[in-house]
Short mmCIF file of C-alpha atoms in Angstrom, two decimals:
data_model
loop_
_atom_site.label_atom_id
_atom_site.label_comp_id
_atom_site.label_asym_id
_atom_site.label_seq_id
_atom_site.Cartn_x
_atom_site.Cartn_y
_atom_site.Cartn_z
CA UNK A 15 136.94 129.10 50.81
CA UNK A 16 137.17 132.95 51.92
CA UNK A 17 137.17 133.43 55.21
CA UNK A 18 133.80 134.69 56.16
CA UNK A 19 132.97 138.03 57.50
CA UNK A 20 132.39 138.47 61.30
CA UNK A 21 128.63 138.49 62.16
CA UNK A 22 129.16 141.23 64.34
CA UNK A 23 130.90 144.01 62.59
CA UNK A 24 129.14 146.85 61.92
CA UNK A 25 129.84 146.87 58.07
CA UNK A 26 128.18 143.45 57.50
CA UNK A 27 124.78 143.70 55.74
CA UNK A 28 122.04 141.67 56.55
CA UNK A 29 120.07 141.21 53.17
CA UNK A 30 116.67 140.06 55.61
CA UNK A 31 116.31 142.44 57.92
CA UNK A 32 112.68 140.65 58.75
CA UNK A 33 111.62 140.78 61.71
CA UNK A 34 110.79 137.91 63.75
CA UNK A 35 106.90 138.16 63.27
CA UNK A 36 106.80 138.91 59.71
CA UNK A 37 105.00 136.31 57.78
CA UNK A 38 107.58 135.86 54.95
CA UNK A 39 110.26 134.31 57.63
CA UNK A 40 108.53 131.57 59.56
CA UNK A 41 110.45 128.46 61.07
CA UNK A 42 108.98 125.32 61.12
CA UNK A 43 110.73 122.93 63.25
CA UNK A 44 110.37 119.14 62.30
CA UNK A 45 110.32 116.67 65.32
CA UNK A 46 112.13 118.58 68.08
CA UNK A 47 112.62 121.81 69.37
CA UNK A 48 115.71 123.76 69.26
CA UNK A 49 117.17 125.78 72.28
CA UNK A 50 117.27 129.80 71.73
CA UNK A 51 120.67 129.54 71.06
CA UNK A 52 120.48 126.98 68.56
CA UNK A 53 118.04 129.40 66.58
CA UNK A 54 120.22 131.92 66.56
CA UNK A 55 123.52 130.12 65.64
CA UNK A 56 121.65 128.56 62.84
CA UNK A 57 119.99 131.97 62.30
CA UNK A 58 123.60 133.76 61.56
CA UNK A 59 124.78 131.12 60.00
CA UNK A 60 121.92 131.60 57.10
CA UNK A 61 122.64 135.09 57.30
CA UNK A 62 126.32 134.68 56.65
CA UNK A 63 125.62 132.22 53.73
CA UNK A 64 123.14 134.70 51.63
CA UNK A 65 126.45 137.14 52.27
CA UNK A 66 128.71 135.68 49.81
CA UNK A 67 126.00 135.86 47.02
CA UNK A 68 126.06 138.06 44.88
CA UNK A 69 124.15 141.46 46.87
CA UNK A 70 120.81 142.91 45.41
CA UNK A 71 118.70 145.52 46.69
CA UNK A 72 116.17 144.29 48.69
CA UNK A 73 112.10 144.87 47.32
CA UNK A 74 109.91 143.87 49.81
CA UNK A 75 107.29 143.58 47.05
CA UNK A 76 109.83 141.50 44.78
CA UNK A 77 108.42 138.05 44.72
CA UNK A 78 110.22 135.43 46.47
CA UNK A 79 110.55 132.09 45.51
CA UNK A 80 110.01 129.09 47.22
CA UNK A 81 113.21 127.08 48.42
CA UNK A 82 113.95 124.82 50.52
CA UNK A 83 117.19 125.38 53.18
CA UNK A 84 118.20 121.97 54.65
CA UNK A 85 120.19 122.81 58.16
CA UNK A 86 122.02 119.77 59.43
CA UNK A 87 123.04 120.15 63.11
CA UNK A 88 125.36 117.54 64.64
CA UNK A 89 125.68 116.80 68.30
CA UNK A 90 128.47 118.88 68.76
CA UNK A 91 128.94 122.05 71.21
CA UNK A 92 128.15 125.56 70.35
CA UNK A 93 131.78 126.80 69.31
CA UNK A 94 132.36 124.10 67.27
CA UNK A 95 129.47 124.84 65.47
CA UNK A 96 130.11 128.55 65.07
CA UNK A 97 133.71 127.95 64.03
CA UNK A 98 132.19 125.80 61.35
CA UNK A 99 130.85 127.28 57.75
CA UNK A 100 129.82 124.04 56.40
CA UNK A 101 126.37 123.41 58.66
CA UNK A 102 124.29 125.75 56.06
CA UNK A 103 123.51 123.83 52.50
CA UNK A 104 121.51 126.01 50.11
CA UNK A 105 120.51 123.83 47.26
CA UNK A 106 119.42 126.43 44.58
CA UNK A 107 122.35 128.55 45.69
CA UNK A 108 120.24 131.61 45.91
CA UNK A 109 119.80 134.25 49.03
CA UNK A 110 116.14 134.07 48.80
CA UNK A 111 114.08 132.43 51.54
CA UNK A 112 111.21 130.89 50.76
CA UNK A 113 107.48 132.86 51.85
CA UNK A 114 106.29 129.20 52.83
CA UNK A 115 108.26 127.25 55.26
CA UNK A 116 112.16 126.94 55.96
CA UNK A 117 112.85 123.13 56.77
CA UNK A 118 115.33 121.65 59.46
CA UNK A 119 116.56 118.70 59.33
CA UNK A 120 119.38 116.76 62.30
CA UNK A 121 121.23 114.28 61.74
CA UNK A 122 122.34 112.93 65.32
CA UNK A 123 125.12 110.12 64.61
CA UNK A 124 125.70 109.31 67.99
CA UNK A 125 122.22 107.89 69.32
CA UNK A 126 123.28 106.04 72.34
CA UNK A 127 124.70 110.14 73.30
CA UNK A 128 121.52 111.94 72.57
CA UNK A 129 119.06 109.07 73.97
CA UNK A 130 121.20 109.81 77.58
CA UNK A 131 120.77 113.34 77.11
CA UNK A 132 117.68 112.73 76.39
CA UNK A 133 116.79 111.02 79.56
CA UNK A 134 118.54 113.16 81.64
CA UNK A 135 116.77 116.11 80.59
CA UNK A 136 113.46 113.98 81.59
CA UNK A 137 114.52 113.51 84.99
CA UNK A 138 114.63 116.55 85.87
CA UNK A 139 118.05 116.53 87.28
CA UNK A 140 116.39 114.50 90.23
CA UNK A 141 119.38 111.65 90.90
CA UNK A 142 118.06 108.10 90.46
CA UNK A 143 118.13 106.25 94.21
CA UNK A 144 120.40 104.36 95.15
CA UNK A 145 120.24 101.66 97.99
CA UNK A 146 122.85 100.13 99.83
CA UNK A 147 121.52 96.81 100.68
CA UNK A 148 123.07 93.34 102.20
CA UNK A 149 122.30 90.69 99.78
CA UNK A 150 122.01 87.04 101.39
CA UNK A 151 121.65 84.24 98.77
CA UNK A 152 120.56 81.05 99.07
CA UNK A 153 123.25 79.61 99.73
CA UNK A 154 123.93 81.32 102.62
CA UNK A 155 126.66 84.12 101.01
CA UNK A 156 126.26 87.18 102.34
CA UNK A 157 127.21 90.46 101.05
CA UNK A 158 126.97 94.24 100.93
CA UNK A 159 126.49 96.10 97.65
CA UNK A 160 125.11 99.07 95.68
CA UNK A 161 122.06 98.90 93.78
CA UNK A 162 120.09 101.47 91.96
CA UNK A 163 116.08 101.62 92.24
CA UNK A 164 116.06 100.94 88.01
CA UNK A 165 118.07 97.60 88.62
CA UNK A 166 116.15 96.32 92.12
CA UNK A 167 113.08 96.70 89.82
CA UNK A 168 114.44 94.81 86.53
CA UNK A 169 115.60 92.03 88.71
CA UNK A 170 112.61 91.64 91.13
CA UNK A 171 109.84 92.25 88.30
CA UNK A 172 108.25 94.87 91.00
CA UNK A 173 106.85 98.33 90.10
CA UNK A 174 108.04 101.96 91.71
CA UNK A 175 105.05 101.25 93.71
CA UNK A 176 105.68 98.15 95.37
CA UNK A 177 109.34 99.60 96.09
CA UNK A 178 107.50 102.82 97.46
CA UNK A 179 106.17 100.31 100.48
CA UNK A 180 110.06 99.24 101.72
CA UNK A 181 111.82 102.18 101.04
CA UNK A 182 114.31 103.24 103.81
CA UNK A 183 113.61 107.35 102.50
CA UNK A 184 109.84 107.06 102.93
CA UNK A 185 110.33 106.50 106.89
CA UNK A 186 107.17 108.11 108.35
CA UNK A 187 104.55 107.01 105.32
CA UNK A 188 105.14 103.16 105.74
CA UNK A 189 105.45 102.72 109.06
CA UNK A 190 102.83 99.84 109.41
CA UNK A 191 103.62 96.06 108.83
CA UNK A 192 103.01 94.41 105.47
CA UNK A 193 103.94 91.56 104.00
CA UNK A 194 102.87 92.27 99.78
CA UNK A 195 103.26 88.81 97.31
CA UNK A 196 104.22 89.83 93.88
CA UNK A 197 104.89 87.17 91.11
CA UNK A 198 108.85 87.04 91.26
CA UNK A 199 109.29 87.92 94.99
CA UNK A 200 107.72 88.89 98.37
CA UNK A 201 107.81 92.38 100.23
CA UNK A 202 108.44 92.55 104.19
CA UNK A 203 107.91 95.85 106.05
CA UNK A 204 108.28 94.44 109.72
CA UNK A 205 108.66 98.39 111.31
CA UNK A 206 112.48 98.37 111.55
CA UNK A 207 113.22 95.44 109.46
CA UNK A 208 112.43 96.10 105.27
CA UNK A 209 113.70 93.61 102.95
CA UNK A 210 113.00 92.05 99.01
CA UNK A 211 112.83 88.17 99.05
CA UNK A 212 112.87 86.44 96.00
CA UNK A 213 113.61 82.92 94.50
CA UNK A 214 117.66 83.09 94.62
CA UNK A 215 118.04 86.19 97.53
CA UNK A 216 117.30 88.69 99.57
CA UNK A 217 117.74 92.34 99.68
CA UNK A 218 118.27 93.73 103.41
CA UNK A 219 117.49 97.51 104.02
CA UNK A 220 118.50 98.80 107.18
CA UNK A 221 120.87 95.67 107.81
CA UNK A 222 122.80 97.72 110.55
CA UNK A 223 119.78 98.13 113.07
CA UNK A 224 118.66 96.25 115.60
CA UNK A 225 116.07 94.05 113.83
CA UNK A 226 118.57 93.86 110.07
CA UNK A 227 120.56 92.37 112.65
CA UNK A 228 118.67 90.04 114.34
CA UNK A 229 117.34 88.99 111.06
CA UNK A 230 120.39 87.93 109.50
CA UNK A 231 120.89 85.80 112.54
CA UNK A 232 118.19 84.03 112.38
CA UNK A 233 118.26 83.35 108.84
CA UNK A 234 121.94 82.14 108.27
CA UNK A 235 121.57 79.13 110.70
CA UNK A 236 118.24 77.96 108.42
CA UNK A 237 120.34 78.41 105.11
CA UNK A 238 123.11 76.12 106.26
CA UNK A 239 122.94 72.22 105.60
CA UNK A 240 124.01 70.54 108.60
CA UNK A 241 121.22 72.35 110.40
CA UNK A 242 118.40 70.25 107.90
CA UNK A 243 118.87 67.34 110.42
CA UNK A 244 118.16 64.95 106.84
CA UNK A 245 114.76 66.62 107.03
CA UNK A 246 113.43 68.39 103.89
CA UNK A 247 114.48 72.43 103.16
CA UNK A 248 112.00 74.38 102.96
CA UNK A 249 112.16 76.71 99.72
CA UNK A 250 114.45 79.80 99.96
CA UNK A 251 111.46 82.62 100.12
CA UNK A 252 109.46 80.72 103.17
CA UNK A 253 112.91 80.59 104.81
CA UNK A 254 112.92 84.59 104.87
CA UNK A 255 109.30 85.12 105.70
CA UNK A 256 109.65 82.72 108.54
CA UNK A 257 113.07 84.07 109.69
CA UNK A 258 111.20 87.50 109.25
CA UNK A 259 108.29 87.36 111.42
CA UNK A 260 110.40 85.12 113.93
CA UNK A 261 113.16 88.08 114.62
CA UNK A 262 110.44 90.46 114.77
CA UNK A 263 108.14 88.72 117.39
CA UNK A 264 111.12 87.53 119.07
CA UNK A 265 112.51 90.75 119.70
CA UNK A 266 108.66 92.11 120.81
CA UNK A 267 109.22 89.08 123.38
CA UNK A 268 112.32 90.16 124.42
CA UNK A 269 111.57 93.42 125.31
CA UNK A 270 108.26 92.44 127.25
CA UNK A 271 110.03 90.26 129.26
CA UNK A 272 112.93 92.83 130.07
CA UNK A 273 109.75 94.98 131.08
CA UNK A 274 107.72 92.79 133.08
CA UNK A 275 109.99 92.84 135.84
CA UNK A 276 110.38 96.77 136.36
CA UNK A 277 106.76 96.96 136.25
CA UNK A 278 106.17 94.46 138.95
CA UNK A 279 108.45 96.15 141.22
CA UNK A 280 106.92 99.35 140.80
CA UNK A 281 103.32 97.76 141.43
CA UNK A 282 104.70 96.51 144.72
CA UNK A 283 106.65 99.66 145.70
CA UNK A 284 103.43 101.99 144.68
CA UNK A 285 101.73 104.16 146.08
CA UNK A 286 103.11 103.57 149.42
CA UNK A 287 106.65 105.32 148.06
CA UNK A 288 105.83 108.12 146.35
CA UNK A 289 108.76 109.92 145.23
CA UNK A 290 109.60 111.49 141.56
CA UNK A 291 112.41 109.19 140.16
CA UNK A 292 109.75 105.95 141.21
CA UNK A 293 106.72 108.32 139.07
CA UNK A 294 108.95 109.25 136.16
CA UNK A 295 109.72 105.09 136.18
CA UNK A 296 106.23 104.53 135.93
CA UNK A 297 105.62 106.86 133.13
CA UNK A 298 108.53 105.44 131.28
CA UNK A 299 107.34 101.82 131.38
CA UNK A 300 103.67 103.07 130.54
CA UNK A 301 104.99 104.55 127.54
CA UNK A 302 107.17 101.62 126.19
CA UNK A 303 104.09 99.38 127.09
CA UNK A 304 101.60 101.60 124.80
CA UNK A 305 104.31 101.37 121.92
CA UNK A 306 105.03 97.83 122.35
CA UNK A 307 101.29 96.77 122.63
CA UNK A 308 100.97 98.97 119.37
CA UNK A 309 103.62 97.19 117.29
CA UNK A 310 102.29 93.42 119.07
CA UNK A 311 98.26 94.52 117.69
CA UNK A 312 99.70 96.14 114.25
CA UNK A 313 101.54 92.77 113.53
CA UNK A 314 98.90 90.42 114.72
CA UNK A 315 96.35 92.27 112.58
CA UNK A 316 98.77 91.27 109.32
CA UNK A 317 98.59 88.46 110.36
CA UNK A 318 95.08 87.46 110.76
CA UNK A 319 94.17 89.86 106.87
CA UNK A 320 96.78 87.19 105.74
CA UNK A 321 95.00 84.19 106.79
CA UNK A 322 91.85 85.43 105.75
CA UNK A 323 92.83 85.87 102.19
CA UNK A 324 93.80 82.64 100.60
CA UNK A 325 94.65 84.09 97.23
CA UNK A 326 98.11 85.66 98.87
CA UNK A 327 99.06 82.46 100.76
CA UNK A 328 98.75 80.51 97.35
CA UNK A 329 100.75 83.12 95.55
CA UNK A 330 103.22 82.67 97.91
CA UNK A 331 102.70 78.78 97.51
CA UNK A 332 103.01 78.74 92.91
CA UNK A 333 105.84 81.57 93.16
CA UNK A 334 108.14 80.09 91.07
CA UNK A 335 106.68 77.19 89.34
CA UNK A 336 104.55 76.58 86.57
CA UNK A 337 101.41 77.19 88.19
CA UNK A 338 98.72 79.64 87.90
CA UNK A 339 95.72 80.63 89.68
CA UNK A 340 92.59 80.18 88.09
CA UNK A 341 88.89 82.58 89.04
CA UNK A 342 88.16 80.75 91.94
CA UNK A 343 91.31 81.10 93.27
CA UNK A 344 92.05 77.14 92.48
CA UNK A 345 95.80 76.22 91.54
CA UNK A 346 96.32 74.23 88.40
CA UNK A 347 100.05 73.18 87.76
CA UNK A 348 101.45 71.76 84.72
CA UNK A 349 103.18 69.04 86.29
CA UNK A 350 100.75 66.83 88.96
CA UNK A 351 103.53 66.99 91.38
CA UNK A 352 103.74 70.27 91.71
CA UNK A 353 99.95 70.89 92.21
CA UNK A 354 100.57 68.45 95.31
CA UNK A 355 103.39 70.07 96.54
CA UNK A 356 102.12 73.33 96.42
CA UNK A 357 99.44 72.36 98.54
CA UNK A 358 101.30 70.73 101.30
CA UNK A 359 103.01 73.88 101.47
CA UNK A 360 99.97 75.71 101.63
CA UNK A 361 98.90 73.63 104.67
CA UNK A 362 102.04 74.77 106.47
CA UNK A 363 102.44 77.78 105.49
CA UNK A 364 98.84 78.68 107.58
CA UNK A 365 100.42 76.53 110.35
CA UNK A 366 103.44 78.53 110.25
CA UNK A 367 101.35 81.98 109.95
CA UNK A 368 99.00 80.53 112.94
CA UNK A 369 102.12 79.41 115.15
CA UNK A 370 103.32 83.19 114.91
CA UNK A 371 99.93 84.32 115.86
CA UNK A 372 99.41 82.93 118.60
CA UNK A 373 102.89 83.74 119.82
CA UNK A 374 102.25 87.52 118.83
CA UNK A 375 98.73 87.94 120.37
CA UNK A 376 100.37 86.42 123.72
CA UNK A 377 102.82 89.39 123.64
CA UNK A 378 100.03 91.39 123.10
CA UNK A 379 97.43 90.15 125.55
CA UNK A 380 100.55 90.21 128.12
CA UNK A 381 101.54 94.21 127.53
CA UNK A 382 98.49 94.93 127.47
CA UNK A 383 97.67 93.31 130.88
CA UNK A 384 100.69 94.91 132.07
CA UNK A 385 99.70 98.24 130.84
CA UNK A 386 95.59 97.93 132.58
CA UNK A 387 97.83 97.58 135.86
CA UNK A 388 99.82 100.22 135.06
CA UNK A 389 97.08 102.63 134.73
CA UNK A 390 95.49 101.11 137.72
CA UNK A 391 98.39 101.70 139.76
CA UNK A 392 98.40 105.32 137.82
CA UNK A 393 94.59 106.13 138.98
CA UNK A 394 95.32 104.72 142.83
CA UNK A 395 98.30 107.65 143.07
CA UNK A 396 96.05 110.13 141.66
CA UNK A 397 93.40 108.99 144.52
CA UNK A 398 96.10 108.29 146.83
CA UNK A 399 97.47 112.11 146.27
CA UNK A 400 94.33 113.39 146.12
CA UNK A 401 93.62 112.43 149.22
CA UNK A 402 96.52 114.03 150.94
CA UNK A 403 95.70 117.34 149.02
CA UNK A 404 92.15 117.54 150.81
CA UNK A 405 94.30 117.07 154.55
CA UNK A 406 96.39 119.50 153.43
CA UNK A 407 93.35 121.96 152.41
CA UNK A 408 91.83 121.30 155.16
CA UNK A 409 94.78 121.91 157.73
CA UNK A 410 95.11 125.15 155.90
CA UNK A 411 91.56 126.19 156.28
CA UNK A 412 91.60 125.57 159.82
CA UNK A 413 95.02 128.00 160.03
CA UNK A 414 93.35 130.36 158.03
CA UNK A 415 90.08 130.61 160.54
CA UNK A 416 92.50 130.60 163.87
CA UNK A 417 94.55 133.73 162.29
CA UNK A 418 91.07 135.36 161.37
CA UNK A 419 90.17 134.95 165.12
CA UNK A 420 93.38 135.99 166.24
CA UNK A 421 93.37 139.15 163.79
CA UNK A 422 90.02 140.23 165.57
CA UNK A 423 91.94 140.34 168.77
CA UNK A 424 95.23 141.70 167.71
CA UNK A 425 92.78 144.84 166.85
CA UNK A 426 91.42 144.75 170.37
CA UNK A 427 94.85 145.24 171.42
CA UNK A 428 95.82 148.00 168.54
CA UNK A 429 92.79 149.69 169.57
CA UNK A 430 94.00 150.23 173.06
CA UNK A 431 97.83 151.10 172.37
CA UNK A 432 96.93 154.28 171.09
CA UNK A 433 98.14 157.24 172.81
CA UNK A 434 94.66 158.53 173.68
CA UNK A 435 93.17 158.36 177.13
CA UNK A 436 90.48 156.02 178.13
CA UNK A 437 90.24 156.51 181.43
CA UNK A 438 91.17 152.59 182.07
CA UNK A 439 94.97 153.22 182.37
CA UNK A 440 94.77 154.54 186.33
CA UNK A 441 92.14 151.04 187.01
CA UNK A 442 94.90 148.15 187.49
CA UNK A 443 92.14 145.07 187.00
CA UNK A 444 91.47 146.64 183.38
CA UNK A 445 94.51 144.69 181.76
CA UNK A 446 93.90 141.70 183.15
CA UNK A 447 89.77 141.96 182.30
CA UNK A 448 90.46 143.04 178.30
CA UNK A 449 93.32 140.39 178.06
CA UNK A 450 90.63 138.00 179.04
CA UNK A 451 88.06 138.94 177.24
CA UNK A 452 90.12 138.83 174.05
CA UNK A 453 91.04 135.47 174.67
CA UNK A 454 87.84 134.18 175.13
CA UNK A 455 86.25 136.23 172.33
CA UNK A 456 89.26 134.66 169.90
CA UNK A 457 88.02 131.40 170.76
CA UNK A 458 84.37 131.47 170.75
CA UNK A 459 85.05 132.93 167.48
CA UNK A 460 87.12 129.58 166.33
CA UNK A 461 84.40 127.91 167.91
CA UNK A 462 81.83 129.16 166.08
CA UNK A 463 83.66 129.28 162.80
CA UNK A 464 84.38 125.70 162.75
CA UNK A 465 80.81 124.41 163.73
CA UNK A 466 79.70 126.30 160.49
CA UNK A 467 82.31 124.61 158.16
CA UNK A 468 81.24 121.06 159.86
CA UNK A 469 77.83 122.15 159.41
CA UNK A 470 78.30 122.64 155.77
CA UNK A 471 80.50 119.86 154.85
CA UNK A 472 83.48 121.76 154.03
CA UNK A 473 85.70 120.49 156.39
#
């Protein structure tokens, strides 16, 4: 085959010189759409085709008949394509194009290739998340690994919105506690502590804080057989939720009683001691009272929605047997036995929900005891200071009035140091009579002065 002529010399003729809104060269495209470039390879490549036929003059009112060009593109780059003279397949071996249509067909032998470029042309180049989680089975194996948002939803059976509700990113949107029941696993925002329980594991976000810690810890010792004392396990997902909203409340515990103390000694050294390290103290422990008594009410509400709603605590109860729940929220099993155990469970599960309760509105009702004092103690100082501002504005007044009497007679005094003559300097008993009288005028003056103020209340 004779090697074909460059597109871009300026010799080369270009029998179609249409241009591109002339309605004898329109391009259909069947099924996708081709990239600008990809329009004009295949463009020149038509172009360079009609070349090596035979040349005729070109009549625009010549009639032209109607063929069909069949363009095979593979999934290779651009300069392979270009280098390549075989992509163009005229089957009546003619340079005409048709007035109709001018079909394109692709052939795309590598699907698995073009299905990934495919999807990441969807996404937008927007990476897919990934988490790094700490993945405790059931057995009580613990582990850290990688997994990405499309796999923690294939194996949990969630949706991208359930996820939304524990993921680490989304910080500031999810901050209060939830505890969502889904079919194949169970959902625990706790603040600081996010995880995914399901039948066989558990998926712990944030494992290296405070509460992933204290979580872990309190779960391992209930996943490890000698600690059953030959009683019956509990199954795997009440496990979590228990260890769960034990950490939690323990650690709301643990700070109220590190806080109790400080507060009591500042009740007992206020307001007698007022300094500004003891004031800052007290603002400090007001402030980590109003966030603990926050988190204490935020959980205890949970709690109480989930005791009210007996659908979720029988969701929990049927997750993973062959149970369903019927309209009226009544459980029917396909084994008897299950139906039986799944309501013993539901019995303590409401136990276990009521014992954490009770221990979460004590934390509560105790920081927020703690903080009523707090602000008692607060408004005293403010009284307490308030009180020494008015003796202070009052000692001030009284200053004021005495130099206001004094001024009068400092101008008795100017008056007479000027060098004019008022015939008292030769009289010696004139000194002694004006220093007198200046005195007593200064205070009558006070006297006077100060009997109004009493008069009206302001001092």
């Amino acid at each position: 085959m004779a090697s074909p002529t460059p597109l871009s010399s300026p010799h080369s003729r270009n029998p179609l010189q249409l241009p591109l809104h002339s309605p004898h060269f329109r391009l259909i495209l069947a099924g996708i759409s081709l990239s600008q470039s990809k329009q004009k390879i295949s463009r020149q490549l038509l172009l360079w085709q009609q070349q090596q036929q035979p040349r005729r003059s070109w009549d625009p009112l010549r009639h032209v008949g109607a063929k069909e060009v069949v363009i095979k593109c593979f999934a290779e780059s651009a300069e392979e394509i270009e280098s390549s003279g075989e992509s163009v397949l005229d089957k009546d071996g003619e340079d005409g194009v048709s007035d109709e249509e001018v079909g394109i067909v692709q052939d795309f032998p590598n699907g698995a290739a073009i299905s990934q470029r495919t999807s990441d042309s969807l996404s937008l180049g927007i990476r897919e998340p990934v988490y790094e989680v700490v993945e405790v089975k059931s057995s009580g194996i613990v582990s850290k690994r990688k997994i990405s948002r499309r796999h923690l939803l294939k194996s949990s059976g969630l949706r991208p919105r359930d996820v939304r509700s524990v993921d680490p990113s989304l910080w500031l949107t999810n901050t209060m506690p939830v505890i969502l029941v889904r079919e194949y696993a169970i959902l625990l925002n706790l603040g600081s502590l996010r995880a995914i329980a399901m039948q066989e594991c558990v998926y712990i976000f944030n494992y290296n804080r405070r509460a992933g810690k204290a979580f872990i810890d309190a779960l391992l010792p209930r996943l490890n057989p000698k600690n059953m004392n030959g009683g019956p396990s509990m199954p795997f997902v009440l496990e979590v939720v228990e260890a769960a909203l034990h950490s939690r409340i323990q650690l709301l515990e643990q700070r109220l009683m590190d806080l109790e103390p400080r507060v009591q000694n500042l009740l007992e050294v206020l307001p007698n001691r007022l300094t500004a390290n003891i004031l800052e103290e007290l603002r400090i422990s007001k402030q980590t009272l109003v966030e603990l008594g926050s988190k204490a009410g935020a959980l205890k509400q949970m709690l109480l929605d989930i005791l009210e709603d007996t659908h979720e605590i029988r969701r929990i109860c049927i997750m993973g047997r062959n149970c369903t729940l019927s309209k009226t929220d009544g459980m029917e099993c396909s084994v008897p036995l299950e139906k039986e155990i799944a309501e013993e469970e539901e019995e303590e599960i409401e136990m276990l929900l009521e014992n954490y309760l009770q221990r979460c509105e004590s934390c509560h009702g105790q920081a927020e005891r703690l903080l009523d004092s707090a602000k008692e103690m607060e408004d005293s100082i403010a009284v307490n200071l308030s009180s020494r501002r008015l003796e202070v504005s009052r000692v001030e007044l009284l200053l004021q009035v005495g130099a206001l009497c004094v001024g009068v007679g400092a101008l008795v005094a100017g008056i007479f140091g000027m060098n004019l003559r008022s015939y008292l300097e030769e009289r010696v008993f004139a000194f002694w009579l004006t220093t007198a009288a200046i005195l007593v005028g200064a205070l009558l003056g006070f006297s006077l002065m100060y009997a109004y103020l009493r008069q009206k209340k302001i001092l």
